[in-house]
Coordinates of C-alpha atoms in Angstrom, one line a residue:
Chain A
M1 CA 66.0 100.1 81.7
V2 CA 61.4 100.6 81.6
E3 CA 62.1 101.6 84.8
S4 CA 64.4 104.4 84.4
I5 CA 62.9 106.3 81.8
P6 CA 59.2 107.4 83.6
R7 CA 61.5 108.0 86.9
S8 CA 63.8 110.3 85.0
A9 CA 61.2 112.1 82.9
G10 CA 59.0 112.2 86.1
R11 CA 62.6 114.3 87.9
A12 CA 62.5 116.3 84.6
E13 CA 58.9 117.5 85.0
D14 CA 59.5 118.4 88.2
T15 CA 62.8 120.2 88.3
P16 CA 61.9 123.7 86.8
D17 CA 59.0 124.0 88.9
R18 CA 61.4 123.4 92.1
S19 CA 63.9 126.0 91.2
G20 CA 61.3 128.3 89.8
S21 CA 59.6 128.6 92.7
R22 CA 61.8 127.3 95.7
L23 CA 65.5 127.6 94.8
W24 CA 67.0 129.6 98.0
P25 CA 65.1 127.8 100.4
R26 CA 65.7 124.3 98.3
R27 CA 69.2 124.9 97.9
P28 CA 70.9 124.9 101.6
R29 CA 68.3 122.7 102.5
R30 CA 69.1 120.1 99.5
R31 CA 72.7 120.4 100.6
S32 CA 73.3 119.1 104.0
R33 CA 70.3 116.3 103.1
R34 CA 73.9 115.4 100.3
G35 CA 76.4 116.3 102.6
H36 CA 74.8 114.1 105.2
R37 CA 74.6 111.0 103.0
Y38 CA 78.0 111.8 102.0
T39 CA 79.6 111.1 105.6
L40 CA 77.7 108.5 106.2
V41 CA 78.3 106.9 103.0
P42 CA 82.2 106.6 102.7
L43 CA 82.3 106.0 106.2
L44 CA 80.0 102.9 105.7
L45 CA 82.3 102.1 102.9
I46 CA 85.7 102.6 104.6
S47 CA 84.5 101.4 108.2
S48 CA 85.7 97.1 107.5
N49 CA 89.1 98.6 106.4
L50 CA 89.4 101.0 108.8
A51 CA 88.3 98.8 111.6
L52 CA 90.9 96.4 110.9
F53 CA 93.5 99.2 110.7
L54 CA 92.9 100.1 114.2
L55 CA 92.6 96.9 115.2
F56 CA 95.4 94.9 113.5
F57 CA 97.8 97.8 112.9
V58 CA 97.5 101.3 114.6
W59 CA 96.2 99.2 118.0
P60 CA 99.4 96.3 118.0
A61 CA 101.6 99.6 116.7
V62 CA 101.0 101.5 120.2
I63 CA 101.2 98.8 122.0
G64 CA 104.0 97.2 121.1
V65 CA 105.5 100.9 121.7
G66 CA 104.9 101.0 125.3
Y67 CA 105.6 97.5 125.7
S68 CA 109.2 97.7 124.6
F69 CA 109.6 100.0 127.8
T70 CA 108.2 96.7 130.1
S71 CA 110.1 93.7 130.4
Y72 CA 106.8 91.8 129.9
T73 CA 106.7 88.0 128.8
G74 CA 103.7 87.8 126.8
V75 CA 101.2 86.4 130.3
G76 CA 101.2 88.4 133.8
S77 CA 102.1 91.6 134.3
A78 CA 104.2 93.9 132.4
P79 CA 106.7 95.7 134.6
F80 CA 108.2 98.8 133.8
V81 CA 111.7 98.9 133.3
G82 CA 112.4 102.2 131.4
L83 CA 114.7 102.6 128.5
D84 CA 115.8 99.2 130.1
N85 CA 115.6 96.9 126.6
Y86 CA 116.9 99.9 124.4
Q87 CA 120.0 100.2 126.7
R88 CA 120.2 95.9 126.3
L89 CA 119.7 95.9 122.3
L90 CA 123.0 99.1 121.9
N91 CA 125.2 96.3 123.5
D92 CA 123.6 93.5 121.9
D93 CA 125.6 92.1 119.4
A94 CA 123.2 89.5 117.6
F95 CA 121.2 92.4 117.3
Y96 CA 123.9 94.7 115.7
A97 CA 124.9 91.0 113.4
A98 CA 121.4 91.0 112.3
L99 CA 121.0 94.6 111.3
I100 CA 124.2 94.5 109.5
R101 CA 123.6 91.5 107.8
S102 CA 119.9 93.0 107.1
L103 CA 121.4 95.8 105.2
I104 CA 124.1 94.1 103.0
F105 CA 121.6 91.8 102.4
T106 CA 119.1 94.7 101.5
A107 CA 122.0 96.3 99.6
A108 CA 122.7 93.3 97.4
V109 CA 119.3 92.5 96.6
V110 CA 117.6 95.4 95.3
P111 CA 119.7 96.7 92.8
L112 CA 119.6 93.2 91.4
T113 CA 116.1 92.7 91.6
F114 CA 116.2 96.6 89.5
V115 CA 118.6 95.5 87.4
A116 CA 116.9 92.3 86.3
A117 CA 113.2 93.2 86.7
L118 CA 114.0 96.1 84.5
S119 CA 115.8 94.7 81.8
A120 CA 113.3 91.8 81.5
A121 CA 111.1 94.7 81.6
V122 CA 112.4 96.0 78.2
L123 CA 113.2 92.5 76.6
L124 CA 109.3 92.3 77.0
V125 CA 108.3 95.5 75.5
S126 CA 111.4 95.3 72.9
P127 CA 110.1 95.3 69.4
H128 CA 113.5 93.3 68.7
S129 CA 112.9 89.9 70.7
R130 CA 111.3 87.0 69.5
G131 CA 109.4 84.2 72.3
K132 CA 108.3 87.1 74.3
P133 CA 104.3 85.0 75.1
V134 CA 106.9 81.7 76.5
A135 CA 108.7 84.3 78.6
R136 CA 106.3 86.1 79.9
V137 CA 105.1 82.7 81.8
V138 CA 108.3 81.7 82.5
F139 CA 109.0 84.7 84.3
F140 CA 106.4 84.6 85.9
V141 CA 106.9 81.0 87.5
P142 CA 109.3 82.1 90.9
W143 CA 106.5 84.8 91.6
L144 CA 103.9 82.0 92.1
I145 CA 105.9 80.1 94.3
S146 CA 106.7 80.4 97.8
P147 CA 109.8 82.1 99.5
I148 CA 109.7 78.6 101.5
I149 CA 109.7 76.8 98.1
A150 CA 112.2 78.8 96.3
G151 CA 114.3 78.1 98.7
V152 CA 114.0 75.0 98.9
I153 CA 115.1 74.9 94.8
W154 CA 118.1 77.2 95.4
R155 CA 119.2 74.5 98.3
W156 CA 118.6 71.9 95.6
I157 CA 120.7 73.8 93.3
F158 CA 123.5 75.0 95.7
G159 CA 123.5 71.6 97.3
E160 CA 127.4 70.9 99.0
N161 CA 127.2 67.8 98.0
F162 CA 124.7 66.9 95.4
G163 CA 124.3 70.7 94.2
L164 CA 123.7 70.8 90.4
V165 CA 126.2 73.7 90.2
N166 CA 129.0 72.4 92.6
Y167 CA 128.6 69.0 90.4
V168 CA 128.9 71.4 87.4
I169 CA 132.1 73.4 88.9
M170 CA 133.5 69.5 89.4
A171 CA 133.0 68.7 86.1
L172 CA 134.7 71.4 84.9
G173 CA 137.3 70.6 86.7
G174 CA 136.7 73.0 89.8
E175 CA 136.4 72.2 93.2
A176 CA 133.1 72.2 95.7
V177 CA 132.0 75.1 96.8
P178 CA 131.0 75.2 100.3
W179 CA 127.6 77.2 99.4
Q180 CA 126.0 76.4 103.1
S181 CA 128.9 76.3 105.5
N182 CA 130.1 79.6 104.0
A183 CA 128.2 82.3 106.0
N184 CA 129.2 84.7 102.6
L185 CA 127.7 82.4 100.3
S186 CA 125.2 81.7 102.2
L187 CA 123.6 84.9 101.9
A188 CA 124.3 85.3 98.6
I189 CA 122.5 82.3 97.6
V190 CA 119.5 84.3 99.8
I191 CA 120.2 87.2 97.8
I192 CA 120.3 85.0 94.5
A193 CA 116.9 83.1 95.2
S194 CA 115.0 86.5 96.7
A195 CA 116.3 88.8 93.1
W196 CA 114.5 85.8 91.2
G197 CA 111.6 85.7 93.4
N198 CA 110.6 89.3 93.1
T199 CA 112.0 90.0 89.5
A200 CA 107.8 89.5 88.2
I201 CA 106.5 91.6 90.5
N202 CA 108.4 94.6 90.2
M203 CA 109.0 93.7 85.7
L204 CA 105.0 94.4 86.2
M205 CA 105.6 97.8 87.7
F206 CA 107.8 98.1 84.5
V207 CA 106.3 97.2 81.6
P208 CA 103.2 99.7 81.5
A209 CA 105.9 102.3 82.4
I210 CA 108.3 101.8 79.5
K211 CA 105.1 101.1 77.0
N212 CA 104.4 105.1 78.7
V213 CA 107.1 106.8 77.0
P214 CA 106.0 108.4 74.1
A215 CA 107.5 107.2 70.4
A216 CA 108.0 110.7 69.8
Y217 CA 110.9 110.9 72.0
Y218 CA 112.8 108.2 70.2
E219 CA 112.2 109.2 67.1
A220 CA 113.2 112.4 67.7
A221 CA 117.0 110.9 69.0
S222 CA 116.8 108.5 66.1
L223 CA 116.8 111.5 64.0
D224 CA 119.9 112.5 65.8
G225 CA 121.8 109.2 65.1
A226 CA 121.4 108.3 68.7
G227 CA 121.9 104.7 69.1
S228 CA 120.2 102.2 71.9
W229 CA 121.6 102.0 74.8
A230 CA 121.6 106.2 74.8
K231 CA 118.0 106.0 74.2
F232 CA 117.5 103.7 77.0
R233 CA 120.0 105.7 79.5
H234 CA 118.9 109.7 78.2
I235 CA 114.7 108.6 77.4
T236 CA 113.4 105.5 79.0
L237 CA 115.5 105.5 82.7
P238 CA 114.4 108.9 83.3
S239 CA 110.7 108.8 81.7
I240 CA 110.1 105.8 84.0
A241 CA 112.1 107.3 87.0
P242 CA 108.5 107.6 88.9
T243 CA 108.0 103.5 88.4
S244 CA 111.8 103.3 89.5
F245 CA 111.1 105.1 92.7
I246 CA 108.7 102.7 94.3
V247 CA 110.2 99.4 92.9
I248 CA 113.0 100.7 94.8
L249 CA 111.5 101.8 97.6
L250 CA 109.1 98.9 97.8
S251 CA 112.2 96.1 97.3
T252 CA 113.9 97.6 99.7
L253 CA 111.1 97.3 102.9
G254 CA 110.7 94.0 101.4
A255 CA 114.1 93.4 101.8
M256 CA 114.9 94.3 105.1
K257 CA 112.0 92.1 106.4
E258 CA 113.2 88.8 104.6
Y259 CA 112.2 86.0 106.6
A260 CA 111.0 82.4 105.0
L261 CA 113.2 82.3 102.2
F262 CA 116.7 82.6 104.7
Q263 CA 114.4 80.1 106.8
A264 CA 114.4 77.5 104.0
V265 CA 117.1 78.2 102.4
N266 CA 119.7 78.4 105.9
G267 CA 117.6 78.2 108.5
G268 CA 119.4 81.4 109.2
G269 CA 122.7 79.4 109.4
P270 CA 125.4 78.4 109.4
G271 CA 124.8 78.8 112.7
T272 CA 123.2 82.3 113.7
E273 CA 125.9 83.6 110.8
N274 CA 122.2 84.7 108.7
N275 CA 120.0 85.8 111.3
L276 CA 118.0 88.8 109.9
L277 CA 116.1 91.2 111.5
I278 CA 113.3 89.5 111.7
Q279 CA 114.5 86.1 112.7
Y280 CA 116.0 87.7 115.8
I281 CA 112.9 89.5 116.6
F282 CA 110.4 86.7 116.1
T283 CA 112.6 84.5 118.0
T284 CA 113.3 86.9 121.1
G285 CA 110.0 87.5 120.8
F286 CA 108.4 84.2 120.4
R287 CA 111.3 80.8 121.2
R288 CA 112.4 83.0 123.8
A289 CA 109.0 84.9 124.8
Q290 CA 110.6 88.4 125.5
V291 CA 108.0 90.1 124.5
G292 CA 109.1 93.6 126.1
Y293 CA 112.8 93.0 124.6
A294 CA 111.5 92.2 121.0
S295 CA 109.1 95.1 121.0
A296 CA 111.7 97.0 120.9
A297 CA 113.8 95.7 118.6
S298 CA 110.3 96.0 116.1
F299 CA 110.3 99.4 117.6
V300 CA 114.1 100.0 116.1
L301 CA 113.1 98.7 113.1
M302 CA 110.4 100.8 112.3
L303 CA 112.1 103.7 112.9
L304 CA 114.6 102.4 110.4
L305 CA 112.1 101.8 107.8
M306 CA 110.4 105.1 108.7
V307 CA 114.2 106.8 107.9
I308 CA 115.0 104.5 104.7
A309 CA 111.3 105.4 103.3
V310 CA 112.1 109.3 104.3
V311 CA 115.7 109.5 103.1
Q312 CA 114.1 107.6 99.7
L313 CA 111.7 110.3 99.2
V314 CA 113.8 113.4 100.0
I315 CA 116.2 111.8 97.1
N316 CA 113.6 111.4 94.7
R317 CA 111.9 115.1 95.3
R318 CA 115.5 116.5 95.0
K319 CA 115.9 114.1 91.6
D320 CA 112.5 115.7 90.3
S321 CA 113.5 119.6 90.9
Chain B
M1 CA 117.8 98.2 57.4
D2 CA 121.1 96.7 57.7
N3 CA 121.2 97.5 61.6
L4 CA 118.0 95.6 62.3
L5 CA 118.9 91.7 62.1
P6 CA 121.3 92.1 64.6
K7 CA 119.5 93.9 67.0
K8 CA 116.9 91.2 66.7
V9 CA 119.2 88.4 67.1
W10 CA 120.2 90.6 70.4
A11 CA 117.5 91.1 72.1
T12 CA 116.2 87.2 71.5
A13 CA 119.5 85.8 72.9
A14 CA 119.5 88.0 75.9
L15 CA 115.2 87.5 75.9
W16 CA 116.7 83.5 76.1
F17 CA 119.0 83.7 78.1
M18 CA 116.8 84.9 81.0
V19 CA 113.9 82.5 80.5
A20 CA 116.7 80.0 80.9
M21 CA 118.1 81.8 84.5
Y22 CA 114.2 82.1 85.7
G23 CA 113.3 79.0 84.4
I24 CA 116.2 76.5 84.7
P25 CA 115.7 75.7 88.2
V26 CA 112.6 75.1 88.0
L27 CA 112.9 73.1 85.3
W28 CA 115.7 71.1 87.1
F29 CA 113.6 70.8 90.8
L30 CA 110.4 69.6 89.1
L31 CA 112.8 66.9 87.0
S32 CA 114.8 65.9 89.6
S33 CA 110.8 65.6 92.3
F34 CA 110.3 62.4 89.5
K35 CA 113.3 60.7 90.5
P36 CA 113.7 57.6 93.0
A37 CA 115.4 58.9 95.9
G38 CA 118.6 56.5 95.1
E39 CA 119.1 58.7 91.9
L40 CA 119.1 62.1 93.5
F41 CA 122.5 61.8 94.8
S42 CA 124.0 59.3 92.6
Y43 CA 126.9 61.1 90.3
P44 CA 126.9 61.5 87.5
L45 CA 123.6 64.1 87.5
T46 CA 121.3 63.0 84.3
I47 CA 119.0 66.0 83.6
F48 CA 115.6 63.3 83.1
P49 CA 115.8 60.7 85.6
K50 CA 116.2 57.5 84.3
Q51 CA 113.3 55.7 86.5
P52 CA 111.1 58.6 87.0
T53 CA 108.9 57.5 89.9
I54 CA 106.2 59.4 91.3
S55 CA 107.4 57.8 94.9
G56 CA 108.8 61.6 96.6
F57 CA 104.9 62.5 95.8
T58 CA 103.1 59.4 97.2
E59 CA 105.5 59.5 100.2
A60 CA 105.1 63.1 100.6
W61 CA 101.0 62.3 100.8
T62 CA 101.1 59.8 102.9
S63 CA 103.4 60.4 105.8
F64 CA 102.2 63.9 106.5
D65 CA 98.7 65.1 106.5
F66 CA 98.9 67.0 103.8
S67 CA 95.2 66.7 102.7
R68 CA 94.3 68.5 105.3
Y69 CA 97.6 71.0 104.5
F70 CA 95.3 71.6 101.5
G71 CA 92.1 72.1 102.5
N72 CA 93.4 74.9 105.8
T73 CA 95.5 76.3 103.5
L74 CA 92.6 76.4 101.0
I75 CA 90.7 78.1 103.3
V76 CA 92.6 80.8 104.9
A77 CA 93.3 82.0 101.6
V78 CA 89.7 81.5 100.1
S79 CA 88.2 83.6 102.5
A80 CA 90.9 86.1 102.7
T81 CA 91.1 86.5 99.2
L82 CA 86.6 87.1 99.5
I83 CA 87.1 90.0 102.0
T84 CA 89.9 91.2 100.5
I85 CA 88.3 91.7 97.9
V86 CA 85.0 93.6 99.7
T87 CA 87.0 95.3 102.0
S88 CA 89.8 96.7 98.8
A89 CA 86.8 97.3 96.8
T90 CA 84.7 99.4 98.8
C91 CA 87.4 101.6 100.8
G92 CA 89.5 102.1 97.3
Y93 CA 85.9 103.6 95.8
A94 CA 85.4 105.4 98.9
L95 CA 88.4 107.3 98.3
A96 CA 88.6 107.6 95.1
K97 CA 84.7 109.0 94.9
Y98 CA 84.4 111.0 98.0
T99 CA 86.1 113.9 99.4
N100 CA 86.1 114.7 102.7
W101 CA 89.3 116.1 105.3
W102 CA 89.2 112.2 107.1
L103 CA 88.9 110.4 103.7
R104 CA 92.4 111.9 102.6
A105 CA 94.0 111.2 106.2
F106 CA 92.9 107.8 105.6
T107 CA 94.5 107.6 102.9
I108 CA 98.2 108.6 103.9
C109 CA 97.4 106.2 106.9
I110 CA 96.5 103.1 104.2
L111 CA 100.0 104.3 102.6
A112 CA 102.0 103.8 105.9
T113 CA 100.9 100.5 105.8
T114 CA 103.1 99.9 102.9
M115 CA 106.1 101.4 105.2
L116 CA 105.3 99.1 108.0
P117 CA 105.2 95.6 107.1
G118 CA 102.6 93.2 109.7
E119 CA 106.1 91.9 110.3
V120 CA 107.3 94.9 112.1
I121 CA 104.8 94.5 114.8
L122 CA 104.6 91.0 114.9
S123 CA 104.8 90.2 118.5
P124 CA 102.1 92.7 120.2
L125 CA 99.7 91.6 116.5
F126 CA 99.5 88.1 118.0
L127 CA 98.8 89.2 121.6
I128 CA 95.8 90.8 120.3
V129 CA 95.0 88.3 118.3
R130 CA 95.2 85.5 120.7
D131 CA 93.4 88.0 123.1
L132 CA 90.5 88.3 120.6
G133 CA 90.7 84.1 121.1
L134 CA 91.9 83.5 117.2
Y135 CA 95.1 81.6 118.4
N136 CA 95.4 78.6 116.9
S137 CA 92.3 78.9 114.7
L138 CA 92.3 79.9 110.4
A139 CA 90.0 82.7 111.1
G140 CA 93.4 84.1 113.5
V141 CA 95.3 83.4 110.1
V142 CA 93.2 85.2 108.0
A143 CA 91.4 88.4 110.4
P144 CA 94.7 90.8 110.3
S145 CA 96.0 89.9 106.6
V146 CA 93.4 90.9 104.4
I147 CA 93.9 95.2 104.6
T148 CA 96.1 95.7 101.7
A149 CA 97.2 98.6 100.7
T150 CA 97.8 97.1 97.1
G151 CA 94.1 96.1 96.9
T152 CA 92.8 99.5 98.4
F153 CA 95.2 101.6 95.9
M154 CA 94.4 99.3 92.8
F155 CA 90.6 99.7 93.3
R156 CA 91.2 103.8 94.3
Q157 CA 93.3 104.2 91.1
F158 CA 90.8 102.6 88.6
F159 CA 87.4 104.1 90.2
L160 CA 89.5 107.4 89.5
S161 CA 89.7 106.3 85.8
V162 CA 85.7 106.0 86.0
P163 CA 84.0 109.4 84.7
R164 CA 82.5 111.0 87.4
D165 CA 79.4 111.9 84.9
L166 CA 78.8 108.2 85.1
L167 CA 78.2 108.4 88.8
E168 CA 76.3 111.9 89.0
A169 CA 73.9 110.4 85.8
A170 CA 73.2 107.3 88.3
R171 CA 72.8 110.2 91.1
I172 CA 70.2 112.2 88.7
D173 CA 68.1 108.9 87.8
G174 CA 67.9 108.2 91.6
S175 CA 69.9 105.5 92.3
G176 CA 71.3 105.4 95.8
E177 CA 75.0 106.1 96.4
L178 CA 75.4 102.3 97.7
S179 CA 72.9 100.5 95.0
S180 CA 75.3 102.4 92.0
F181 CA 78.1 101.1 93.0
I182 CA 77.2 98.0 93.6
R183 CA 75.4 97.5 90.2
I184 CA 77.1 100.2 88.4
M185 CA 80.9 100.4 89.9
L186 CA 81.4 96.7 90.7
P187 CA 80.4 95.3 87.6
L188 CA 82.8 97.6 86.0
S189 CA 85.6 97.2 88.9
R190 CA 85.5 93.7 87.4
P191 CA 89.2 93.1 85.8
I192 CA 91.0 94.6 89.2
I193 CA 88.8 92.0 91.1
M194 CA 90.3 89.4 89.4
T195 CA 93.9 91.0 89.1
L196 CA 93.5 91.8 92.9
A197 CA 91.7 88.0 93.5
I198 CA 94.8 86.3 92.2
M199 CA 97.2 88.4 94.3
S200 CA 95.6 88.0 97.2
F201 CA 95.7 84.3 96.8
Q202 CA 99.0 84.1 96.2
W203 CA 99.7 86.3 99.4
R204 CA 97.6 83.7 101.2
W205 CA 98.4 80.7 99.9
N206 CA 102.6 81.3 100.3
D207 CA 102.3 82.8 103.6
Y208 CA 105.1 81.6 106.2
I209 CA 105.3 83.8 109.3
W210 CA 102.0 84.6 110.6
P211 CA 100.6 81.1 110.1
L212 CA 103.4 80.1 112.1
V213 CA 103.4 82.3 114.7
I214 CA 99.7 81.7 115.0
L215 CA 99.4 78.2 114.4
N216 CA 100.4 75.6 117.4
D217 CA 97.9 72.4 116.7
P218 CA 99.6 70.5 113.9
K219 CA 96.0 70.0 112.8
E220 CA 96.1 73.4 112.2
F221 CA 99.1 73.5 109.6
T222 CA 99.4 75.6 106.3
L223 CA 101.3 73.8 103.5
Q224 CA 104.3 76.3 104.0
I225 CA 104.6 75.4 107.6
G226 CA 104.1 71.7 106.5
V227 CA 106.8 71.8 103.9
A228 CA 109.4 74.1 106.4
S229 CA 108.5 71.9 108.9
I230 CA 110.2 69.0 106.3
V231 CA 113.6 71.5 105.6
G232 CA 113.7 72.3 109.5
A233 CA 114.2 68.4 110.3
E234 CA 118.0 67.2 111.2
N235 CA 118.5 65.3 107.8
V236 CA 116.5 66.4 105.0
N237 CA 115.0 63.4 103.2
W238 CA 115.1 65.2 100.0
S239 CA 113.0 63.0 98.1
V240 CA 110.1 63.9 100.1
L241 CA 110.7 67.4 100.1
L242 CA 111.1 67.4 96.4
G243 CA 107.6 66.0 96.5
A244 CA 105.5 67.6 98.9
S245 CA 107.6 70.9 97.8
V246 CA 106.1 70.5 94.3
L247 CA 102.8 69.3 95.6
S248 CA 102.4 72.3 97.4
M249 CA 102.6 74.6 94.1
I250 CA 99.8 73.2 91.7
P251 CA 97.0 75.0 93.1
L252 CA 98.8 78.1 92.5
V253 CA 99.9 77.4 89.3
V254 CA 97.2 75.8 87.9
I255 CA 94.7 78.8 89.1
Y256 CA 97.4 81.2 87.7
L257 CA 97.4 79.5 84.2
I258 CA 93.5 79.8 84.1
F259 CA 93.7 83.5 85.2
Q260 CA 96.8 84.5 83.0
K261 CA 95.3 87.1 81.3
Y262 CA 93.9 89.6 84.0
V263 CA 97.2 89.4 86.0
M264 CA 99.0 90.4 82.3
N265 CA 96.3 92.1 81.3
A266 CA 95.4 94.7 84.2
D267 CA 98.8 96.4 84.2
L268 CA 99.1 96.4 80.7
S269 CA 96.2 98.0 79.4
A270 CA 96.7 100.2 82.1
G271 CA 99.6 101.2 80.3
L272 CA 98.2 101.8 76.9
K273 CA 95.2 103.7 78.3
E274 CA 97.1 106.9 78.1

């Protein structure tokens, strides 16, 4: 404080003198000095991020595309094979199976996560519900738990011979359900586990969005005699549309690359039935060292994610207009 | 006024139903981890362990190199978090407070990284990290994971909300650009720093696929790989697995409980600002 006073006072004395006598010659020089400073400073500020971005994002993406046209194995030379990898990929049943399984998983898990996160957020914001502090903490615990541990938890609950769920079903007179040996049921468990684990973070995005809806809208609707559901449907949902869009987009991208959860729930099984895209890429690239082929699969996944993102953006735009 | 009570009842019931859905799996898991191996599978199942024991935990701790896994994971999570905060804060600040065409272009590039997750470029990324000599090292786990679009944009949004006058005043005072950033802007962004710290710590603590790819030597394993190796075993030893899983969760839960208000408040206050 003490230091700054004389300094600014000195400036104030200087200024009229400068602007009076040398307004024109001074200005361009000052601007150029500033311009220089404002190139160097931001460049310095982004330098670490820029370097990491180029090194660990752009560079691998570029050489990945390059490798996808070779039969590189990770060591030695990388013989150019043209579009061979892509042709092989088009005829690879295992790739299609992984792709379709990933799409099914995504189509199921995204709406489930969306509904769960939105309900949780609505209930946490609602003035009518009681016990919010406890609920807030409980909703957040699954987010803390890693996909591996979450997988272990759900595998434990849905164990075929020992699980809590089958125990309850049998106690109620039902028959034990083959949660692990049936591929679809096994996938269903991962879907539940994934929605369970991803609810909190999406809920966190919805809460401020819901709080931001102007209260006047609800008051006006109440005067018109609108019920809770009508208010939610016609006021809340349209108002939080931008947040919903982000939640859906990020959940979709997240679901398409799920791996750890599958690993822990069923190891991609039974057999290879629930090998999703990332596991397919991982297995071909690292276990079988077919780097070129795996890169082609990665590139197809990359295109797919871009298409998904663009389609969602377009739909979002169209809705806006 | 009459229909207020039912509304309260419905909303509360729905909230607690969801609490049960999210809480029971964890509770069942925790309670099971205190059961002795024999009791885990003995019917009828009981909610509370009849003979509570911590043998699952001790067995997990002794039969695996758990203290080492803990240490490794801690090194990865802490160093990645520190670097993430520094790079995200500086970059977010630059993107918010300066205008250049290349800054705008870089903003879009950063945004693109969310669209194209690291898993997509797994094998080429592995080759690069290997060629940098970081294979089988914790540095190799940390280095590619520190840039995050989420972190950068959290800071960018925050610094956008800081009035320009504050920066202009500092400039008039003759404060250099970097020193105003460090002395004025960075302290202001404390809530963002805390939020990103917890999020980054959680990401790195729970990371699985990248450490799995880059670490080969069991001495360098992180917790998630350690636990996954128990899951992947031919015959799963559930007593050890439950113990190991619960142990691996403890540090994160403790950190979350300490810094809880930052996670919840950061976004809640952002919502209240308008």
